[in-house]
Coordinates of C-alpha atoms and ligand atoms in Angstrom, one line a residue:
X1 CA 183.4 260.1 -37.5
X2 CA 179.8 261.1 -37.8
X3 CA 177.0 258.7 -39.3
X4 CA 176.5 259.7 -43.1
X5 CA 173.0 259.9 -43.0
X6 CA 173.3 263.1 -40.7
X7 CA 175.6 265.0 -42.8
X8 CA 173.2 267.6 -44.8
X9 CA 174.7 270.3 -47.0
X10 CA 174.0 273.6 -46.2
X11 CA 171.4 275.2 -48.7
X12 CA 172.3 279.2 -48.3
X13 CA 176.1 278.3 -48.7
X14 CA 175.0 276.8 -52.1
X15 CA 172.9 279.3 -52.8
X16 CA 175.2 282.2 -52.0
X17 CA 178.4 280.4 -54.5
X18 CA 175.9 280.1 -57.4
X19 CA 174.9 283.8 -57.0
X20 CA 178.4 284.7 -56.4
X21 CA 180.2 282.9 -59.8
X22 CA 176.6 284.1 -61.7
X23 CA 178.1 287.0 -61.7
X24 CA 181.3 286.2 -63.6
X25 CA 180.1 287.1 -67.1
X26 CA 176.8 287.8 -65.5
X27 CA 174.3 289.5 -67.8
X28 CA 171.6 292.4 -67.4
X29 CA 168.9 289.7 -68.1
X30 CA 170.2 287.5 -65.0
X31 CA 171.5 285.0 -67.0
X32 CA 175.7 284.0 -67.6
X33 CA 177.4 284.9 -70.8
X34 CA 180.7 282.6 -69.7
X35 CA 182.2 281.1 -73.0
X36 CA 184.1 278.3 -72.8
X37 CA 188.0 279.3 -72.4
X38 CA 187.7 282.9 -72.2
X39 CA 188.8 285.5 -69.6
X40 CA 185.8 284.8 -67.8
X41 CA 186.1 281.1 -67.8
X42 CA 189.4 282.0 -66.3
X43 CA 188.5 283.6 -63.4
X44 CA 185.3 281.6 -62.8
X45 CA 188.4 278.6 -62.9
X46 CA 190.5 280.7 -60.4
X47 CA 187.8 281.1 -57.9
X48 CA 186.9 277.4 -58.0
X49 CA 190.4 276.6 -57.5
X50 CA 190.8 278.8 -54.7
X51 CA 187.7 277.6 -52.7
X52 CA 188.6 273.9 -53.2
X53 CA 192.3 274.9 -51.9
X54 CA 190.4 276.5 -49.2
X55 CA 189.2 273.5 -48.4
X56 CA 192.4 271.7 -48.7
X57 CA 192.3 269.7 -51.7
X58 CA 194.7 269.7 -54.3
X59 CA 194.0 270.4 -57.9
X60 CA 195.3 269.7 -61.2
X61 CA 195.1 270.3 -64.1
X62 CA 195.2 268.1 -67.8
X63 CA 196.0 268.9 -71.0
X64 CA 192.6 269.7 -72.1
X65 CA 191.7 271.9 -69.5
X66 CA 190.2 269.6 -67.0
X67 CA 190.2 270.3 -63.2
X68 CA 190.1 268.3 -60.5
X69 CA 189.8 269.0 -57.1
X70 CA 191.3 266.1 -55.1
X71 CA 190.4 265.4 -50.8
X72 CA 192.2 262.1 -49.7
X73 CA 190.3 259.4 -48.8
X74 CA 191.2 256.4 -46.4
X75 CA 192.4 254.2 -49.2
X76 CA 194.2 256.7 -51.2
X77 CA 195.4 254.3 -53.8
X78 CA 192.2 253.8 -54.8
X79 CA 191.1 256.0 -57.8
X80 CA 188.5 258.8 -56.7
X81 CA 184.6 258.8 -56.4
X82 CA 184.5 262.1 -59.0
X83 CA 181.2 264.6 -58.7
X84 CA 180.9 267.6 -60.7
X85 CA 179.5 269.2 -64.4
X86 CA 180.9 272.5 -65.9
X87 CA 181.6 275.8 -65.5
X88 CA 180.9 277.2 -68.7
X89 CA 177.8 278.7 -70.4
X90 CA 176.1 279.2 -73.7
X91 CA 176.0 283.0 -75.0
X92 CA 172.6 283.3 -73.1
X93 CA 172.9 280.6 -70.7
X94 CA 171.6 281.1 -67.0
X95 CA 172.9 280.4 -63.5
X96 CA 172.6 276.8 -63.0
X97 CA 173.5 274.5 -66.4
X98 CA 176.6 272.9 -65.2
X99 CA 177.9 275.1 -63.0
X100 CA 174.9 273.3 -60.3
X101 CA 176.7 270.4 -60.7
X102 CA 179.9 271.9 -60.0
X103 CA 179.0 274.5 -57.1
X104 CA 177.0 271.3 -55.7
X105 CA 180.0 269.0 -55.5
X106 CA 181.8 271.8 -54.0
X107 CA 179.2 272.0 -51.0
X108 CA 179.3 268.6 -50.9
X109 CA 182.8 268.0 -50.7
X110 CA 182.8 270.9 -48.0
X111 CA 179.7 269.5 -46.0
X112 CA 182.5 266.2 -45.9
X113 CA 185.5 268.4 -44.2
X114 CA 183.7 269.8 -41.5
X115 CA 181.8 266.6 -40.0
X116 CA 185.7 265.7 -40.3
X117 CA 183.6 262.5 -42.4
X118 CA 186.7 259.9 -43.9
X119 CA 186.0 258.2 -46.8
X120 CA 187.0 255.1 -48.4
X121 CA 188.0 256.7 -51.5
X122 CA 189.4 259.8 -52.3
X123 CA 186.5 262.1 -53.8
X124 CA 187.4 264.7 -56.3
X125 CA 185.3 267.6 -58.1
X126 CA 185.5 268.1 -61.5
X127 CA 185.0 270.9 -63.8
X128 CA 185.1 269.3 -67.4
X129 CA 186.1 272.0 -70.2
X130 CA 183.6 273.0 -73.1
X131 CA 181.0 271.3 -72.2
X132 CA 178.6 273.5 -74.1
X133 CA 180.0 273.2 -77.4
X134 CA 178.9 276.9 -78.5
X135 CA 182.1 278.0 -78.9
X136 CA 184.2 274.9 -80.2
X137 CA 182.1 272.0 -81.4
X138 CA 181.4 269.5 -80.5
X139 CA 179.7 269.6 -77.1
X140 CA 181.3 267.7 -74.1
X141 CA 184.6 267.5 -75.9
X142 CA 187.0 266.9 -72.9
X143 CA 185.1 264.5 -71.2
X144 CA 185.2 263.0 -74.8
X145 CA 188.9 262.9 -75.0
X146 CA 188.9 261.7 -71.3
X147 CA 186.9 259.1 -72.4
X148 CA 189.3 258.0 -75.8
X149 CA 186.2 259.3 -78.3
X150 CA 187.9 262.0 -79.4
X151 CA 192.4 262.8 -79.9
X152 CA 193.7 265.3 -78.1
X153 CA 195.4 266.6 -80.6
X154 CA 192.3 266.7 -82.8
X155 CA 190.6 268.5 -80.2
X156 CA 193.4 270.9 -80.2
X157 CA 192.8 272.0 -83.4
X158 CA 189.1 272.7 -83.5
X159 CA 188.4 276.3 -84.2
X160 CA 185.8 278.8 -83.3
X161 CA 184.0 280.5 -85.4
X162 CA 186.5 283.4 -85.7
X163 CA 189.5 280.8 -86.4
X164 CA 191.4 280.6 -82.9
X165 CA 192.2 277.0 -82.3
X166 CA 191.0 275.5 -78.9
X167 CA 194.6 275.1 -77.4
X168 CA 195.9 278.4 -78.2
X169 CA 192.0 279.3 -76.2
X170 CA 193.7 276.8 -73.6
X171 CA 196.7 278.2 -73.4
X172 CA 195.7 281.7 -73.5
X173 CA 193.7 281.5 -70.4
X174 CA 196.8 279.3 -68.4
X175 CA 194.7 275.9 -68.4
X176 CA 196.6 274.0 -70.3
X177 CA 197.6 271.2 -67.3
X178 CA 200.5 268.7 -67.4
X179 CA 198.2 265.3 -66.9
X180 CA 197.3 263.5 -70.0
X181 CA 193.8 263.9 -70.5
X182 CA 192.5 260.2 -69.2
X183 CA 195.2 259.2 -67.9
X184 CA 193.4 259.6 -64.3
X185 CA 191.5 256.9 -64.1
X186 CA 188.2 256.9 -61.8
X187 CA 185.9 254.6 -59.4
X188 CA 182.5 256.2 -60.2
X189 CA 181.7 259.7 -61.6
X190 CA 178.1 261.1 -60.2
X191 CA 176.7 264.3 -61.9
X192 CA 174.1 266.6 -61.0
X193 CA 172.6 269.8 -63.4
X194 CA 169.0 270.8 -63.8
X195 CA 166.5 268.9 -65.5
X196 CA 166.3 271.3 -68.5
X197 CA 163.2 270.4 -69.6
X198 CA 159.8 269.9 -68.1
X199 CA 158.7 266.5 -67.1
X200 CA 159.9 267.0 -63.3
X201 CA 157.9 270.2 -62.8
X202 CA 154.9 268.8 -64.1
X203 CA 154.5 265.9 -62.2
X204 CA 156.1 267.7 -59.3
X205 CA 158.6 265.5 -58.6
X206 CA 161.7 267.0 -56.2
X207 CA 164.4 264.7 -58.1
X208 CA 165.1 263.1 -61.1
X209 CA 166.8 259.6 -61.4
X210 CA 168.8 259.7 -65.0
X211 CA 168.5 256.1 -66.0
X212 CA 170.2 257.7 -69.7
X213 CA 170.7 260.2 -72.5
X214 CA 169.3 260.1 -75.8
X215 CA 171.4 259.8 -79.2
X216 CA 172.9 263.5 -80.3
X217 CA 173.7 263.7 -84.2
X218 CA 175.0 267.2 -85.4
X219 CA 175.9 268.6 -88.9
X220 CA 177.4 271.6 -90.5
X221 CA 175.9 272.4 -93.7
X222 CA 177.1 274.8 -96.4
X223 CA 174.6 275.8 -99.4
X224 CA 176.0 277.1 -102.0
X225 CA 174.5 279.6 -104.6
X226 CA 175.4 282.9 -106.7
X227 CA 176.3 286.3 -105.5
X228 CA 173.8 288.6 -107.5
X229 CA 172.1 292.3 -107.4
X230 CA 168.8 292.2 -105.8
X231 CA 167.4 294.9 -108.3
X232 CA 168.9 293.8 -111.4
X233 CA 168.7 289.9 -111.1
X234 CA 165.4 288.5 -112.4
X235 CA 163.4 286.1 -109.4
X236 CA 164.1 283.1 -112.7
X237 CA 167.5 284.0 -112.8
X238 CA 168.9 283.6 -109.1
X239 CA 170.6 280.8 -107.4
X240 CA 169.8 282.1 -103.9
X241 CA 171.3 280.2 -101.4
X242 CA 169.5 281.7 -98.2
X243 CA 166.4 280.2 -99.8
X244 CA 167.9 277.0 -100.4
X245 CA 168.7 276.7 -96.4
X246 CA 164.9 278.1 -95.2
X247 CA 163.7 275.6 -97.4
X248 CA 165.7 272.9 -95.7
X249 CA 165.3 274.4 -92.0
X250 CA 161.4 273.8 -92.5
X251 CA 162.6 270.4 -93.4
X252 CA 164.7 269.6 -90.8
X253 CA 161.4 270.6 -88.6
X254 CA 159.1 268.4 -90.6
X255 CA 161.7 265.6 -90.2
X256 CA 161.6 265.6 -86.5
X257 CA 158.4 266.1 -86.0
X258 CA 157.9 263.2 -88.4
X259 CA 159.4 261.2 -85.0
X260 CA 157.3 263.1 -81.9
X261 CA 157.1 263.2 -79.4
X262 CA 160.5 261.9 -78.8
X263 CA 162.6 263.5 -81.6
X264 CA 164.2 267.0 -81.8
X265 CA 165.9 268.7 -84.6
X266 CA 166.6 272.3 -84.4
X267 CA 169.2 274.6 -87.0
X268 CA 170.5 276.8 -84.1
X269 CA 173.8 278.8 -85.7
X270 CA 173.1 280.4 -89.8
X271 CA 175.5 282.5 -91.2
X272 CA 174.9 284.4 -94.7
X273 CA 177.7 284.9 -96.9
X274 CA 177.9 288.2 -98.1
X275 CA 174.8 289.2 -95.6
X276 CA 174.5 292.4 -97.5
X277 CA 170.7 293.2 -97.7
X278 CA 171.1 293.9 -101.6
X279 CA 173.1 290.7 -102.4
X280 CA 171.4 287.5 -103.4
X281 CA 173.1 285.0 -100.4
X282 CA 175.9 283.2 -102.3
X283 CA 176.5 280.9 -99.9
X284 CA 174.8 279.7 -96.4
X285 CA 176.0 278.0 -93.1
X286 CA 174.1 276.4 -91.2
X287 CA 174.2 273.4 -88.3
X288 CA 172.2 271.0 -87.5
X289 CA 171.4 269.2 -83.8
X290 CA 169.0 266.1 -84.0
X291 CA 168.5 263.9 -81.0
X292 CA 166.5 260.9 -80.5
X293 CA 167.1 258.2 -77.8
X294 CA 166.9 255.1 -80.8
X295 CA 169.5 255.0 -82.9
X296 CA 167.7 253.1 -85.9
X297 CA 165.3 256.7 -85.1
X298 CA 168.5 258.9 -85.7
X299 CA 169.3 256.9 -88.7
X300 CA 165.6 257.5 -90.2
X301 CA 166.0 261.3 -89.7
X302 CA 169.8 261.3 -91.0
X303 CA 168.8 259.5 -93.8
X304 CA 165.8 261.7 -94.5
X305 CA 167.8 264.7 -94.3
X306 CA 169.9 263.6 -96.4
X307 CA 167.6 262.7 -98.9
X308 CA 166.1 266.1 -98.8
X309 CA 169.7 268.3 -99.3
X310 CA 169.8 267.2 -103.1
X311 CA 166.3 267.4 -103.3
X312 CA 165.6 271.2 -102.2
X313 CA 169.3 272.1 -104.0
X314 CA 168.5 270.6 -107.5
X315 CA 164.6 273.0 -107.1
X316 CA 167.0 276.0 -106.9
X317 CA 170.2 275.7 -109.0
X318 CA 172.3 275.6 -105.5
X319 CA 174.9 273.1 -104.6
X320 CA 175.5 271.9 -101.3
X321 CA 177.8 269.8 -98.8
X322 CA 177.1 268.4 -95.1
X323 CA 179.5 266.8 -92.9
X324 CA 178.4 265.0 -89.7
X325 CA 180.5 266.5 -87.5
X326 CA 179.6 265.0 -84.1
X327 CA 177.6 261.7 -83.1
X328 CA 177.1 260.7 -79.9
X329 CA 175.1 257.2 -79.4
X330 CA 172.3 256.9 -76.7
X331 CA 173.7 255.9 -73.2
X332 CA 172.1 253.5 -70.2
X333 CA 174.3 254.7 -67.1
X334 CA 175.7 251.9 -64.7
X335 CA 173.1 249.9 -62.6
X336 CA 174.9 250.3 -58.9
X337 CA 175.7 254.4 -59.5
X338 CA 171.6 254.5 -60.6
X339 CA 170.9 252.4 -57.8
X340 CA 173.0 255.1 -55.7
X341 CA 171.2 257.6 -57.0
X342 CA 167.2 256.3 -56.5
X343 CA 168.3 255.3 -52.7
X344 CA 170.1 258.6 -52.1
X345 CA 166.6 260.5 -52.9
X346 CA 164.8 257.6 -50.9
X347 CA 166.7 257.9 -47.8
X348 CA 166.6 261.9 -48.1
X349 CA 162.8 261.7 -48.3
X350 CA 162.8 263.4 -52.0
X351 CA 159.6 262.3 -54.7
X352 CA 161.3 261.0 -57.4
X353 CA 160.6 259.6 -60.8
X354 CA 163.4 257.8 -63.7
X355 CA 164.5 259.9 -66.4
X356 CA 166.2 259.6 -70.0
X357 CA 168.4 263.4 -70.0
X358 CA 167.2 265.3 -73.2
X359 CA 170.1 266.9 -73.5
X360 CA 173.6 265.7 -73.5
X361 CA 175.9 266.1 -70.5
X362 CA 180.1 265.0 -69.7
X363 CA 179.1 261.8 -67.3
X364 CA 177.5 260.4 -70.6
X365 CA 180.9 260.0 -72.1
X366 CA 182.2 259.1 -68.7
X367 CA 180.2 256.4 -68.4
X368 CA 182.5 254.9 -71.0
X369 CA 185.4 254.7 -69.0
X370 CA 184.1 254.8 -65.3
X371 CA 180.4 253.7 -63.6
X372 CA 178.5 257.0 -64.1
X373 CA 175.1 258.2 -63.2
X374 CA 173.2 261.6 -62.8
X375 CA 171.0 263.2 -60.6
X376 CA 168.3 265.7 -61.7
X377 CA 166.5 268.8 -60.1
X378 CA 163.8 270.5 -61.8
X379 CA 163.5 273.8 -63.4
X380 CA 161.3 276.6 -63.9
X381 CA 158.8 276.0 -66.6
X382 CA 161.8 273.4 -68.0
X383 CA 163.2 276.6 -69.7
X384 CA 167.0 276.2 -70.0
X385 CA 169.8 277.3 -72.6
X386 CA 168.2 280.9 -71.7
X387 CA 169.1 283.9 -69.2
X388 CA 165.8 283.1 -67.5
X389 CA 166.8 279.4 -66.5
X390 CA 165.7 279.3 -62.6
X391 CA 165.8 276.2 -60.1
X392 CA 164.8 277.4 -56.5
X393 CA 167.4 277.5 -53.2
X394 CA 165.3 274.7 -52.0
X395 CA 165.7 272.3 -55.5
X396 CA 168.9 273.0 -55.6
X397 CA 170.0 272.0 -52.0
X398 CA 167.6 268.6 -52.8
X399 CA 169.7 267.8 -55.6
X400 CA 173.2 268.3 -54.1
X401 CA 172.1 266.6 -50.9
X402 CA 170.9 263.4 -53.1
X403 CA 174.4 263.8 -54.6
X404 CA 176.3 263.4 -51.5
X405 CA 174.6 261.0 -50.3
X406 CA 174.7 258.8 -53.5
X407 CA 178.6 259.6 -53.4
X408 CA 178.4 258.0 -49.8
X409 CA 176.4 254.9 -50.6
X410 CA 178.7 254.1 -53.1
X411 CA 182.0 254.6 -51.3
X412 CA 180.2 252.3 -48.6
X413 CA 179.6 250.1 -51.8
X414 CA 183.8 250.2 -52.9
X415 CA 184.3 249.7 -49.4
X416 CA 182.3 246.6 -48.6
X417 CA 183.7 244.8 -51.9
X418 CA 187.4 246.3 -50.3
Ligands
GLV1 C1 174.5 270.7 -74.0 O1 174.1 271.6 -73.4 C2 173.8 270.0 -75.0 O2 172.9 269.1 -74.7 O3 173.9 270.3 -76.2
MN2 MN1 175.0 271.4 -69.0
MN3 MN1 174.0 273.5 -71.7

């Protein structure tokens, strides 16, 4: 059995898998179009099912479109040490959000089967479904049910926006698994993905220790107005609802910026109802993401939001409604899987700094339900969510290297408490 400190993945092998699945739903720009539960998602599923077979692990399957890729460890009754992210992308997304953290655990898990290295526990590699939460809101809804936040037969039933429920998405594409989703209980759950924003880069740091991930809060808001001719309808006469919604997206700017530098709030997704260029909008849909890591700051911007809707709607003649559809709470990750992390980048010579995630991720709602930490890289320029999205062969191989070896310290860890 060799030592683990001389077990290093292999950087090109990486490399050469992240090229390879970029281009399932690959775009012109270099980026992935891979939607959550489409025919794409598919096959990106069936290749990382076949390598991890390859490899000789068994997968499965749960009823929310989970996978897990299972290697034996020496105390196979234990439950697994689980690494991993996800595999699918945002309309415009690039090569590395999520599927890093998957493709990484896969070299990882591989870089364990040839040094013929046992562990104590079995380790698995996970893909968590629909992550994103482009399609089917909200974000990180698997690892959500996994974690008892959310039914799975409310999940089930979410729709995209052209009506098709998310288990008739499951089922179409042959992931809907036998397991219970949760009913597979875990040790630890370590995640790397790119930084997606810019605070690595600029202090040039190789590795980021996530200490936690800020509050999430989003809302789908419908404004409501009066279908009218553009030529005929005097300016004093119209109830037009596409005003009523720029008025609040400046808001919804001014609220968060109201809380810098920590707060965000952005209206991502608008439809206009007729969106006819000679209709007055009748009616507008819009969402809205705001994320802060205090919650008493998320309840100031909720509460200022919704202060403004009546506000800006009463002005205009409109009516409006806004449910808040999704709220996920700030998260500390677990001391000894942190403490995994920070000695795994010590011990592998990487600069590192502590970091609170910006954007949301599947090991927050983990951490619920099994110790959970994650490991960042940096990327170019902190540009994510965007076809251009770029972390280099060399930060990549840094950040799956840190995430093997925290893997290790902590099945040492599992395996000294026996
Ligand atoms: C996921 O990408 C999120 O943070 O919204
Ligand atoms: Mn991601
Ligand atoms: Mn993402």
């Amino acid at each position: 059995m060799s030592n683990m400190r001389n077990l290093t993945i292999n950087a090109e092998r990486l490399w050469d898998e992240l090229m390879e699945t970029g281009a399932i739903g690959g775009t012109p720009k270099g980026g992935i179009c891979r939607l959550t539960l489409t025919d794409l998602d598919r096959e990106v599923r069936d290749w990382f099912k076949q390598r991890a077979e390859a490899l000789g692990c068994t997968v499965t399957v749960d009823d929310m479109g989970v996978m897990f890729a299972r290697r034996p460890g020496q105390r196979d009754d234990l439950p697994p040490i689980a690494m991993g992210s996800h595999l699918d992308t945002q309309p415009t997304g690039g090569k590395f959000d999520g599927v890093l953290g998957v493709l990484a655990a896969l070299e990882a898990l591989r870089t364990l089967v040839e040094a013929g290295y046992e562990t104590y526990a079995p380790i698995e590699v996970v893909n968590w479904t629909n992550e994103e939460g482009s399609r089917f809101a909200p974000a990180l809804i698997a690892s959500g049910v996994f974690a008892g936040v959310f039914e799975r037969d409310w999940a089930w039933t979410q729709k995209d926006r052209a009506g098709m429920a998310f288990g008739a998405a499951l089922d179409t594409i042959g992931y809907l698994g036998a397991e219970r989703c949760g009913a597979h209980p875990l040790s630890a759950f370590f995640e790397l993905h790119i930084e997606q924003g810019p605070l690595l880069e600029a202090e040039s740091r190789e590795v980021g220790i996530v200490t936690g991930v800020q509050g999430v809060r989003w809302f789908e808001v419908t404004v409501r107005g009066q279908e009218a001719h553009t030529g005929a309808t005097p300016m004093n006469l119209r109830k037009n609802a596409l005003l009523g919604a720029a008025r609040l997206i400046e808001r919804i700017d001014a609220i968060a910026l109201a809380h810098a530098p920590l707060a965000v709030g952005t209206v991502g997704l608008v439809e206009v109802r007729p969106n006819s260029r000679n209709v007055v909008p009748g009616e507008v849909f819009f969402t809205i993401d705001f994320r802060h890591p205090d919650t008493d700051v998320l309840d100031a911007m909720e509460q200022a939001f919704g202060k403004a809707l009546p506000e800006i709607c009463d002005q205009l003649g409109l009516t409006a409604s806004a449910d808040k559809i999704w709220e996920n709470p700030p998260v500390q990750f677990d001391p000894d899987c942190v403490a995994a992390v920070r000695k795994a980048a010590t011990a592998s010579g990487f600069s590192h700094r502590d970091i609170v995630s910006g954007a949301a991720h599947d090991a927050a709602y983990v951490s619920r339900v099994a110790p959970s930490a994650m490991v960042f890289v940096p990327c170019l320029g902190g540009i994510s969510h965007n076809e251009a999205e770029f972390s280099s062969k060399e930060q990549c191989a840094a950040g799956a290297q840190v995430l093997l070896q925290a893997v290790l310290d902590y099945d040492r860890l599992l395996a000294e408490r026996g």
